[in-house]
Amino acid sequence: MQIKWRRKALQNLNNEAEYIAKNDPQAAQLIVQHIFQTISLLKENPSLSHPGRLPGTRELVIPKTRYVIPYRVRPRLQQIEILRVFHASRKQPERWSYFLIPLESFLLTSKDSD
């Protein structure tokens, strides 16, 4: 399968690298290389990670880092689409908050329907 990066994912990665490079340019380069190497493993094993928070996605945790890479497998296109690059210690995107609400919150109980 081919790896395709969304523009936003590349921007995320660039922002992370710039942030790290302020204190340690070599560490920034190593982190970026490590992320690319780990993502390349998806070519042979697209289900290497766990199901994502959003339907139809998966999330790859980069070993020995706090980076999470949400992606989508597109079998008909023989493509893995890298959606974003997130650092786990940063505030999660607000758009994800909606999808993290438990399903039970949306279900009507018998009391609600009366």
Coordinates of C-alpha atoms in Angstrom, one line a residue:
M1 CA 0.0 0.0 0.0
Q2 CA 1.0 3.6 -0.6
I3 CA 1.3 6.1 2.2
K4 CA -0.4 9.5 1.5
W5 CA 0.0 12.4 3.9
R6 CA -2.8 15.0 4.2
R7 CA -1.5 18.5 4.1
K8 CA -2.7 19.1 7.7
A9 CA -0.7 16.1 8.9
L10 CA 2.5 17.4 7.3
Q11 CA 1.8 20.8 8.9
N12 CA 1.4 19.2 12.3
L13 CA 4.6 17.3 11.9
N14 CA 6.5 20.4 10.8
N15 CA 5.1 22.4 13.7
E16 CA 6.2 19.6 16.1
A17 CA 9.7 19.6 14.6
E18 CA 10.0 23.3 14.8
Y19 CA 9.0 23.3 18.4
I20 CA 11.6 20.6 19.3
A21 CA 14.3 22.2 17.2
K22 CA 14.1 25.4 19.2
N23 CA 16.0 23.5 22.0
D24 CA 17.6 20.6 20.1
P25 CA 17.7 20.5 16.3
Q26 CA 19.2 17.0 16.3
A27 CA 16.4 15.7 18.5
A28 CA 13.8 17.2 16.1
Q29 CA 15.4 15.4 13.1
L30 CA 15.5 12.1 15.0
I31 CA 11.9 12.3 16.1
V32 CA 10.8 13.1 12.5
Q33 CA 12.8 10.2 11.2
H34 CA 11.4 7.9 13.8
I35 CA 7.8 8.9 13.0
F36 CA 8.4 8.3 9.2
Q37 CA 10.1 4.9 9.9
T38 CA 7.2 3.8 12.1
I39 CA 4.5 5.0 9.7
S40 CA 6.3 3.1 6.9
L41 CA 5.5 -0.2 8.7
L42 CA 1.9 0.4 7.9
K43 CA 2.6 -0.4 4.2
E44 CA 3.0 -4.1 5.0
N45 CA 0.6 -4.1 8.0
P46 CA -2.2 -1.5 7.8
S47 CA -3.9 -2.8 10.9
L48 CA -0.8 -2.5 13.0
S49 CA -2.5 0.0 15.3
H50 CA -5.8 0.2 17.2
P51 CA -9.2 1.5 16.0
G52 CA -9.4 5.2 16.1
R53 CA -11.7 7.5 18.0
L54 CA -13.5 8.4 14.8
P55 CA -15.3 5.8 12.7
G56 CA -13.3 4.5 9.9
T57 CA -9.9 5.5 11.3
R58 CA -7.1 3.9 13.2
E59 CA -4.5 5.4 15.5
L60 CA -0.8 4.5 15.5
V61 CA 1.1 5.3 18.7
I62 CA 4.7 6.0 17.9
P63 CA 6.9 3.9 20.2
K64 CA 9.1 5.7 22.8
T65 CA 7.3 9.0 22.1
R66 CA 4.0 10.5 22.9
Y67 CA 2.9 11.0 19.3
V68 CA -0.4 9.6 18.0
I69 CA -1.0 9.3 14.3
P70 CA -4.6 9.0 13.2
Y71 CA -5.0 7.5 9.7
R72 CA -7.5 5.9 7.4
V73 CA -7.0 2.7 5.3
R74 CA -8.4 3.0 1.8
P75 CA -8.2 -0.6 0.4
R76 CA -9.7 0.2 -3.0
L77 CA -7.1 2.8 -3.6
Q78 CA -4.3 0.7 -2.0
Q79 CA -3.6 3.7 0.2
I80 CA -3.0 4.6 3.8
E81 CA -4.0 8.2 4.4
I82 CA -2.1 10.0 7.3
L83 CA -4.7 12.4 8.7
R84 CA -2.8 14.2 11.5
V85 CA 0.1 14.1 13.9
F86 CA -0.7 14.7 17.6
H87 CA 1.3 14.9 20.7
A88 CA -0.6 13.1 23.5
S89 CA 0.3 15.7 26.1
R90 CA -1.3 18.5 24.2
K91 CA -5.0 19.3 24.4
Q92 CA -7.0 17.1 22.1
P93 CA -8.7 18.7 19.2
E94 CA -12.2 20.1 20.1
R95 CA -13.7 18.4 17.0
W96 CA -12.9 15.1 18.6
S97 CA -14.7 16.0 21.8
Y98 CA -18.1 15.4 20.1
F99 CA -17.1 11.9 19.1
L100 CA -15.9 11.0 22.6
I101 CA -19.3 11.5 24.2
P102 CA -20.6 8.1 25.3
L103 CA -23.2 6.7 23.0
E104 CA -25.6 6.3 25.9
S105 CA -25.8 10.1 26.0
F106 CA -27.7 10.1 22.7
L107 CA -30.0 7.2 23.5
L108 CA -33.5 7.8 24.7
T109 CA -34.7 6.0 27.8
S110 CA -38.3 4.9 28.4
K111 CA -38.7 7.9 30.7
D112 CA -37.5 10.3 28.0
S113 CA -40.1 9.1 25.5
D114 CA -43.1 9.6 27.8

